[in-house]
Short mmCIF file of C-alpha atoms in Angstrom, two decimals:
data_model
loop_
_atom_site.label_atom_id
_atom_site.label_comp_id
_atom_site.label_asym_id
_atom_site.label_seq_id
_atom_site.Cartn_x
_atom_site.Cartn_y
_atom_site.Cartn_z
CA MET X 1 -44.86 2.65 -17.64
CA LYS X 2 -42.54 1.25 -14.96
CA ASN X 3 -39.50 2.20 -17.04
CA PHE X 4 -40.87 5.71 -17.51
CA LEU X 5 -41.40 6.13 -13.74
CA LEU X 6 -37.91 4.79 -12.97
CA THR X 7 -36.31 7.13 -15.52
CA SER X 8 -38.26 10.08 -14.14
CA LEU X 9 -37.18 9.22 -10.59
CA LEU X 10 -33.51 8.98 -11.59
CA LEU X 11 -33.66 12.25 -13.50
CA SER X 12 -35.29 14.06 -10.60
CA PHE X 13 -32.70 12.57 -8.22
CA PHE X 14 -29.81 13.80 -10.37
CA PHE X 15 -31.42 17.18 -10.95
CA SER X 16 -31.89 17.78 -7.23
CA PHE X 17 -28.18 17.34 -6.59
CA SER X 18 -27.04 19.19 -9.70
CA GLN X 19 -28.51 22.39 -8.34
CA VAL X 20 -26.91 24.59 -5.67
CA PRO X 21 -28.38 23.48 -2.30
CA GLN X 22 -30.74 26.17 -1.05
CA LEU X 23 -30.06 27.87 2.26
CA THR X 24 -32.97 28.03 4.71
CA ASP X 25 -33.27 29.11 8.34
CA ASN X 26 -33.01 25.46 9.43
CA THR X 27 -30.00 24.46 7.29
CA GLU X 28 -27.29 22.56 9.13
CA ILE X 29 -23.99 21.47 7.61
CA SER X 30 -22.00 18.63 9.16
CA ILE X 31 -18.91 16.56 8.58
CA ILE X 32 -19.72 12.87 8.50
CA THR X 33 -16.99 10.38 9.46
CA ILE X 34 -17.37 6.72 8.52
CA GLY X 35 -15.30 4.19 10.44
CA PRO X 36 -13.09 1.50 8.88
CA GLY X 37 -14.63 -1.47 7.11
CA ASN X 38 -13.65 -5.09 6.66
CA LEU X 39 -12.12 -4.82 3.16
CA LEU X 40 -8.69 -3.34 2.42
CA ASN X 41 -10.10 -0.38 0.47
CA ASP X 42 -12.46 0.33 3.39
CA SER X 43 -9.79 0.05 6.09
CA PHE X 44 -9.19 3.78 6.44
CA GLY X 45 -12.76 5.10 6.65
CA HIS X 46 -14.53 7.84 4.73
CA ASN X 47 -15.70 11.47 5.08
CA GLY X 48 -18.38 13.69 3.59
CA PHE X 49 -20.34 16.92 4.09
CA ARG X 50 -23.96 16.51 5.18
CA VAL X 51 -26.44 19.22 4.17
CA GLN X 52 -29.76 19.03 6.01
CA ASN X 53 -32.88 21.21 5.99
CA GLU X 54 -36.62 20.81 5.39
CA TYR X 55 -36.06 20.25 1.65
CA LEU X 56 -32.85 18.28 1.47
CA ASP X 57 -30.84 15.76 3.46
CA ALA X 58 -27.81 14.72 1.43
CA ILE X 59 -24.16 13.82 1.86
CA TYR X 60 -21.58 15.24 -0.56
CA ASP X 61 -18.31 13.33 -0.64
CA TYR X 62 -15.12 13.02 -2.67
CA GLY X 63 -14.68 9.27 -2.76
CA ARG X 64 -16.30 8.13 -6.01
CA TYR X 65 -14.63 6.67 -9.08
CA ASN X 66 -15.95 5.40 -12.38
CA PHE X 67 -15.10 1.73 -13.02
CA GLU X 68 -16.57 2.08 -16.51
CA ASP X 69 -13.97 4.64 -17.53
CA PRO X 70 -12.15 2.95 -20.45
CA ASN X 71 -8.80 4.04 -18.98
CA PHE X 72 -9.65 3.22 -15.35
CA TYR X 73 -7.11 0.44 -14.73
CA THR X 74 -4.41 2.09 -16.83
CA ASN X 75 -4.78 5.37 -14.95
CA PHE X 76 -4.86 3.52 -11.63
CA ALA X 77 -1.56 1.79 -12.46
CA LYS X 78 0.01 5.06 -13.60
CA GLY X 79 -1.13 6.97 -10.50
CA LYS X 80 -3.37 9.24 -12.57
CA LEU X 81 -6.72 8.03 -11.28
CA LYS X 82 -9.46 10.65 -11.27
CA TYR X 83 -11.83 10.52 -8.32
CA LEU X 84 -15.23 12.19 -8.39
CA MET X 85 -17.24 14.34 -6.07
CA GLY X 86 -20.62 12.66 -5.50
CA ALA X 87 -23.86 13.07 -3.58
CA ALA X 88 -26.54 10.77 -2.19
CA ASN X 89 -29.46 10.80 0.23
CA THR X 90 -28.27 10.62 3.84
CA ARG X 91 -30.81 7.90 4.60
CA ASP X 92 -29.32 5.66 1.91
CA ILE X 93 -25.73 6.37 3.00
CA ILE X 94 -26.46 5.55 6.64
CA ALA X 95 -28.32 2.37 5.72
CA TYR X 96 -25.42 1.30 3.48
CA TYR X 97 -22.73 1.72 6.14
CA LYS X 98 -24.90 0.29 8.93
CA LYS X 99 -25.23 -2.84 6.83
CA GLN X 100 -21.42 -2.97 6.70
CA ASN X 101 -21.31 -2.50 10.51
CA ARG X 102 -19.21 0.66 10.26
CA THR X 103 -19.34 3.45 12.84
CA ILE X 104 -20.93 6.70 11.64
CA LYS X 105 -20.17 9.98 13.44
CA GLU X 106 -21.46 13.49 12.77
CA GLN X 107 -20.02 16.90 13.65
CA VAL X 108 -22.40 19.82 13.10
CA LEU X 109 -20.37 22.84 12.02
CA ASN X 110 -20.74 26.11 13.93
CA LEU X 111 -21.29 28.31 10.87
CA ASN X 112 -23.20 31.58 10.46
CA GLU X 113 -25.60 32.16 7.57
CA ALA X 114 -23.01 33.71 5.26
CA GLN X 115 -20.54 30.86 5.86
CA LYS X 116 -23.24 28.26 5.23
CA GLU X 117 -24.23 29.93 1.98
CA THR X 118 -20.61 30.09 0.82
CA LEU X 119 -20.12 26.39 1.56
CA LEU X 120 -23.39 25.44 -0.17
CA ASN X 121 -22.41 27.43 -3.26
CA TYR X 122 -19.02 25.72 -3.27
CA LEU X 123 -20.58 22.25 -3.06
CA GLY X 124 -23.15 23.04 -5.73
CA ASN X 125 -20.52 24.38 -8.09
CA ASN X 126 -18.17 21.47 -7.36
CA TYR X 127 -20.95 19.00 -8.21
CA LYS X 128 -21.20 20.25 -11.79
CA PRO X 129 -20.04 17.51 -14.20
CA GLU X 130 -17.04 19.51 -15.37
CA ASN X 131 -15.89 20.17 -11.78
CA ARG X 132 -16.49 16.80 -10.16
CA PRO X 133 -13.27 14.98 -11.16
CA TYR X 134 -10.01 15.55 -9.29
CA LEU X 135 -6.62 13.83 -9.35
CA TYR X 136 -6.60 11.53 -6.34
CA ASP X 137 -3.60 11.13 -4.04
CA PHE X 138 -3.87 8.78 -1.06
CA PHE X 139 -1.87 11.03 1.28
CA TYR X 140 -2.42 14.56 0.02
CA ASP X 141 -5.72 14.77 -1.88
CA ASN X 142 -8.42 12.34 -0.84
CA CYS X 143 -11.91 12.24 0.70
CA ALA X 144 -10.51 13.27 4.11
CA THR X 145 -8.17 16.08 3.06
CA LYS X 146 -11.04 17.51 0.99
CA MET X 147 -12.95 18.15 4.23
CA ARG X 148 -10.03 20.21 5.50
CA ASP X 149 -9.21 21.96 2.21
CA VAL X 150 -12.81 22.84 1.29
CA SER X 151 -13.48 24.15 4.80
CA GLU X 152 -10.35 26.30 4.68
CA THR X 153 -11.27 27.63 1.25
CA VAL X 154 -14.83 28.69 2.09
CA LEU X 155 -13.72 30.14 5.44
CA ASN X 156 -10.74 31.99 3.91
CA GLY X 157 -8.31 30.08 6.09
CA ASN X 158 -10.06 31.20 9.28
CA ILE X 159 -9.44 27.87 11.06
CA GLU X 160 -7.00 27.21 13.87
CA TYR X 161 -6.19 23.58 14.57
CA LYS X 162 -5.16 22.48 18.03
CA THR X 163 -3.20 19.26 18.22
CA PRO X 164 -5.54 16.63 19.71
CA LYS X 165 -4.51 14.19 22.41
CA VAL X 166 -4.52 11.32 19.91
CA TYR X 167 -1.69 12.90 17.92
CA LYS X 168 1.69 11.14 18.09
CA ASN X 169 4.92 11.63 16.18
CA GLU X 170 4.22 8.80 13.76
CA THR X 171 5.31 8.12 10.22
CA PHE X 172 2.87 7.80 7.33
CA ARG X 173 3.53 4.05 7.33
CA GLU X 174 2.70 3.78 11.03
CA LEU X 175 -0.51 5.75 10.52
CA ILE X 176 -1.54 3.38 7.73
CA GLN X 177 -0.62 0.25 9.67
CA ASN X 178 -2.58 1.44 12.71
CA ASN X 179 -5.66 0.68 10.62
CA LEU X 180 -4.49 -2.75 9.50
CA TYR X 181 -3.68 -6.08 11.14
CA TRP X 182 0.07 -6.52 10.74
CA ASN X 183 -0.19 -10.17 9.65
CA SER X 184 -2.68 -9.57 6.86
CA TRP X 185 -2.05 -9.66 3.12
CA GLY X 186 -3.22 -6.06 2.85
CA SER X 187 -0.61 -4.90 5.36
CA PHE X 188 2.05 -7.05 3.70
CA GLY X 189 1.24 -5.72 0.22
CA ILE X 190 1.39 -2.10 1.37
CA ASP X 191 4.80 -2.63 2.98
CA ILE X 192 6.08 -4.20 -0.24
CA ALA X 193 4.64 -1.65 -2.68
CA LEU X 194 5.22 1.63 -0.81
CA GLY X 195 8.68 3.12 -0.53
CA SER X 196 10.78 4.84 2.10
CA VAL X 197 9.08 8.20 1.39
CA ILE X 198 6.28 7.14 3.77
CA ASP X 199 8.75 6.42 6.58
CA ARG X 200 9.06 10.08 7.52
CA THR X 201 7.09 11.59 10.39
CA ALA X 202 3.79 13.17 9.35
CA SER X 203 3.19 16.75 10.47
CA PRO X 204 -0.04 17.55 12.36
CA ARG X 205 -1.56 18.91 9.14
CA GLU X 206 -0.48 15.84 7.15
CA TYR X 207 -2.01 13.70 9.92
CA MET X 208 -5.41 14.64 8.46
CA PHE X 209 -5.16 12.37 5.43
CA LEU X 210 -7.10 9.79 7.46
CA PRO X 211 -10.87 10.30 8.05
CA GLU X 212 -10.74 9.55 11.79
CA ASN X 213 -8.02 12.17 12.21
CA ILE X 214 -10.24 14.73 10.45
CA PHE X 215 -12.80 14.03 13.16
CA GLN X 216 -10.24 14.42 15.95
CA PHE X 217 -8.70 17.64 14.60
CA PHE X 218 -12.06 19.31 13.90
CA GLU X 219 -13.18 18.46 17.43
CA GLU X 220 -10.41 20.74 18.73
CA ALA X 221 -10.47 23.35 15.92
CA SER X 222 -11.70 26.93 16.32
CA PHE X 223 -12.11 30.13 14.32
CA LYS X 224 -8.97 32.25 14.44
CA ASN X 225 -10.72 35.58 14.81
CA THR X 226 -13.22 34.62 17.52
CA ASN X 227 -11.75 31.45 19.09
CA LYS X 228 -15.25 29.98 18.68
CA PRO X 229 -15.26 26.16 18.19
CA ILE X 230 -15.67 25.00 14.61
CA VAL X 231 -17.88 22.10 15.73
CA LYS X 232 -21.16 22.94 17.45
CA THR X 233 -22.21 19.41 18.41
CA SER X 234 -20.93 15.89 17.84
CA LYS X 235 -22.86 12.65 17.94
CA ILE X 236 -22.65 9.03 16.94
CA LEU X 237 -25.29 8.07 14.40
CA TYR X 238 -24.33 4.41 14.49
CA ALA X 239 -21.79 2.49 16.57
CA GLN X 240 -20.05 -0.61 15.30
CA GLU X 241 -21.64 -3.59 17.03
CA ALA X 242 -18.84 -6.15 16.77
CA GLU X 243 -15.22 -6.27 15.62
CA PHE X 244 -14.48 -7.55 12.15
CA LYS X 245 -13.10 -11.06 11.92
CA LYS X 246 -9.43 -11.40 11.06
CA ASP X 247 -8.29 -13.69 8.26
CA SER X 248 -7.26 -17.21 9.22
CA PHE X 249 -3.81 -17.37 10.80
CA PHE X 250 -2.99 -20.45 8.74
CA THR X 251 -3.31 -18.53 5.47
CA SER X 252 -1.55 -15.39 6.75
CA PRO X 253 1.69 -14.03 5.23
CA ILE X 254 3.89 -15.09 8.14
CA VAL X 255 2.68 -18.71 7.91
CA ILE X 256 2.78 -19.01 4.12
CA LEU X 257 6.20 -17.35 3.77
CA SER X 258 7.59 -19.37 6.71
CA LEU X 259 6.51 -22.61 5.04
CA LEU X 260 8.02 -21.53 1.72
CA SER X 261 11.23 -20.52 3.50
CA LEU X 262 11.45 -23.85 5.31
CA GLY X 263 11.05 -25.55 1.95
CA ILE X 264 13.95 -23.49 0.52
CA LEU X 265 16.13 -24.28 3.55
CA PHE X 266 15.28 -27.98 3.42
CA ILE X 267 16.12 -28.26 -0.30
CA THR X 268 19.35 -26.32 0.29
CA PHE X 269 20.27 -28.68 3.14
CA LYS X 270 19.60 -31.73 0.91
CA ASP X 271 21.65 -30.15 -1.89
CA SER X 272 24.54 -29.54 0.50
CA LYS X 273 24.38 -33.08 1.82
CA ASN X 274 24.36 -34.55 -1.70
CA ALA X 275 26.81 -32.02 -3.17
CA LYS X 276 24.40 -30.97 -5.90
CA ARG X 277 22.22 -28.04 -6.92
CA SER X 278 18.45 -28.02 -7.53
CA LYS X 279 18.45 -25.71 -10.53
CA TRP X 280 14.65 -25.65 -10.73
CA LEU X 281 14.51 -23.97 -7.29
CA ASP X 282 16.99 -21.29 -8.34
CA VAL X 283 15.01 -20.63 -11.52
CA ILE X 284 11.84 -20.12 -9.45
CA LEU X 285 13.60 -17.84 -6.94
CA PHE X 286 15.32 -15.68 -9.54
CA THR X 287 12.17 -15.43 -11.67
CA THR X 288 9.93 -14.51 -8.73
CA THR X 289 12.25 -11.97 -7.11
CA GLY X 290 13.12 -10.50 -10.52
CA ILE X 291 9.47 -10.00 -11.53
CA ILE X 292 8.62 -8.43 -8.16
CA GLY X 293 11.64 -6.15 -8.51
CA LEU X 294 10.64 -5.12 -12.03
CA LEU X 295 7.13 -4.21 -10.83
CA LEU X 296 8.55 -2.18 -7.94
CA LEU X 297 10.92 -0.41 -10.33
CA LEU X 298 8.02 0.49 -12.62
CA LEU X 299 5.98 1.77 -9.67
CA TRP X 300 8.93 3.99 -8.74
CA PHE X 301 9.92 5.40 -12.12
CA ALA X 302 7.03 4.76 -14.54
CA THR X 303 4.08 6.06 -12.51
CA ASP X 304 2.97 9.25 -10.77
CA HIS X 305 2.35 7.47 -7.45
CA THR X 306 4.11 9.60 -4.84
CA ALA X 307 4.24 6.84 -2.22
CA THR X 308 6.04 4.21 -4.32
CA ALA X 309 9.29 6.13 -4.77
CA TYR X 310 12.61 5.14 -3.14
CA ASN X 311 11.42 1.63 -2.44
CA TYR X 312 14.35 -0.35 -1.07
CA ASN X 313 12.50 -3.66 -1.27
CA LEU X 314 14.52 -3.70 -4.49
CA LEU X 315 17.45 -4.77 -2.33
CA TRP X 316 15.95 -8.27 -2.03
CA ALA X 317 13.73 -8.24 -5.12
CA CYS X 318 16.33 -7.25 -7.70
CA PRO X 319 15.12 -6.97 -11.33
CA ILE X 320 18.63 -7.81 -12.57
CA SER X 321 17.86 -11.38 -11.52
CA LEU X 322 15.75 -11.70 -14.67
CA ILE X 323 18.91 -11.16 -16.73
CA ALA X 324 20.81 -13.61 -14.53
CA LEU X 325 18.23 -16.28 -15.39
CA PHE X 326 20.30 -17.09 -18.49
CA GLN X 327 23.03 -18.38 -16.16
CA VAL X 328 20.87 -19.94 -13.44
CA SER X 329 19.88 -22.97 -15.49
CA LYS X 330 23.47 -23.75 -16.52
CA SER X 331 25.46 -26.40 -14.69
CA THR X 332 28.57 -24.22 -14.92
CA PRO X 333 27.56 -20.54 -15.15
CA LYS X 334 29.97 -17.74 -16.00
CA ARG X 335 32.20 -16.25 -13.30
CA TRP X 336 30.17 -13.01 -13.16
CA PHE X 337 27.15 -14.96 -11.92
CA VAL X 338 29.02 -15.89 -8.73
CA SER X 339 29.92 -12.22 -8.33
CA TYR X 340 26.25 -11.36 -8.76
CA LEU X 341 25.33 -13.82 -5.99
CA LYS X 342 27.81 -12.05 -3.70
CA PHE X 343 26.19 -8.75 -4.71
CA LEU X 344 22.77 -10.14 -3.68
CA VAL X 345 24.12 -11.11 -0.25
CA ILE X 346 25.56 -7.61 0.19
CA MET X 347 22.15 -6.15 -0.78
CA LEU X 348 20.45 -8.26 1.91
CA CYS X 349 22.96 -6.97 4.47
CA LEU X 350 22.34 -3.39 3.29
CA MET X 351 18.59 -3.94 3.60
CA THR X 352 19.07 -5.13 7.19
CA MET X 353 21.08 -2.02 7.98
CA HIS X 354 18.38 0.18 6.38
CA TRP X 355 15.80 -1.48 8.59
CA PHE X 356 17.79 -0.98 11.79
CA ILE X 357 18.64 2.69 11.19
CA GLY X 358 15.11 3.54 10.01
CA VAL X 359 15.64 4.32 6.33
CA GLN X 360 12.69 2.06 5.51
CA VAL X 361 10.47 -0.29 7.47
CA TYR X 362 9.79 -3.63 5.78
CA ALA X 363 7.10 -6.27 6.24
CA TYR X 364 7.87 -8.52 9.22
CA ALA X 365 6.55 -11.51 7.30
CA LEU X 366 9.54 -11.11 4.95
CA ILE X 367 12.05 -12.12 7.65
CA PRO X 368 11.84 -15.92 7.10
CA LEU X 369 12.13 -15.45 3.32
CA LEU X 370 15.12 -13.11 3.63
CA ILE X 371 16.92 -15.64 5.84
CA ALA X 372 16.17 -18.44 3.36
CA LEU X 373 17.38 -16.35 0.41
CA ALA X 374 20.61 -15.45 2.23
CA VAL X 375 21.30 -19.12 3.05
CA ARG X 376 20.55 -20.19 -0.53
CA TYR X 377 22.78 -17.50 -2.06
CA ILE X 378 25.68 -18.33 0.27
CA TYR X 379 25.34 -22.03 -0.58
CA LEU X 380 25.35 -21.24 -4.31
CA ILE X 381 28.46 -19.07 -3.91
CA ARG X 382 30.30 -21.93 -2.22
CA PHE X 383 29.00 -24.63 -4.58
CA LEU X 384 29.57 -22.73 -7.83
CA GLY X 385 32.79 -21.10 -6.64
CA ARG X 386 34.50 -24.44 -6.94
CA LYS X 387 33.41 -24.79 -10.58
CA VAL X 388 34.14 -21.40 -12.11
#
């Protein structure tokens, strides 16, 4: 009997959202903005449309994905991940994000009856199983840009955005890093994996790929034909009570990579003093940088991820080092290996120049490692140059 009641409840829940939301005299439609959370995938917030009347109080959003999809991880790696449009009771959504201590803000849209009905029909049609999936893109098609794009579609483009005071001429990378602590592994990983394409300045419209910026832009937006504000009222449904704790400094990228770099420098110093070469260290360095380079190369050329192209981290993480491994373990490698070491030093110099002139911004935690690699390569050039 309990199973029957549970099944009936789930079916009625799904059925209520699978229908087009009904317009009543008291229907209000809002944009909900969820603040950042403590985890990396929550760091940029979330958006959704809230539909509220005497029969329904639900939030429709575009941030769902199906972990049970047999091709989920393959599609994620290839940049072909399908996100889903979803819906849930507002009470449950608010309780969920309050438990995570994330700010919840609401902007009631200043729509007439016809505009409300058009938006409700759009949401109802979009919630049909065949229409729910869409090809996700972090910068150009996500839960935040859907708020902008859906609103523009149902209003026939009758929206005029005014640049809010919070807008600055910032790059996509800067906009991402504004939501992250610079000395975190999440920030470090993003700076390694994403290429120079995100180091260009985002236009005001592109600024709206982040949920908080949707809130700011809609606060200032108006209808083109009447100059009437798009947002009727704004309010905070829940305010974050305390800041999230940062990860321990002692396990942060700058500390870990500094310790590893000091180890490389110390071993290189001992090698120089004893006129020898620790081949095991070179094998580790060439294997690690080569594997990282190969992964970055695949992200650039073998996936549909738009943000991983033109990644010049390949200047220090060169996949050719995997081929050079055949020479690293030899006491007297071939002459071309010394030339390759000189090539690696030139690549590090080119990377430094890229950084200074703004071609690409790299993770600051890399600096100790880059110094250690340069010192090690120069030592190997001098040591092996006398043998080949």
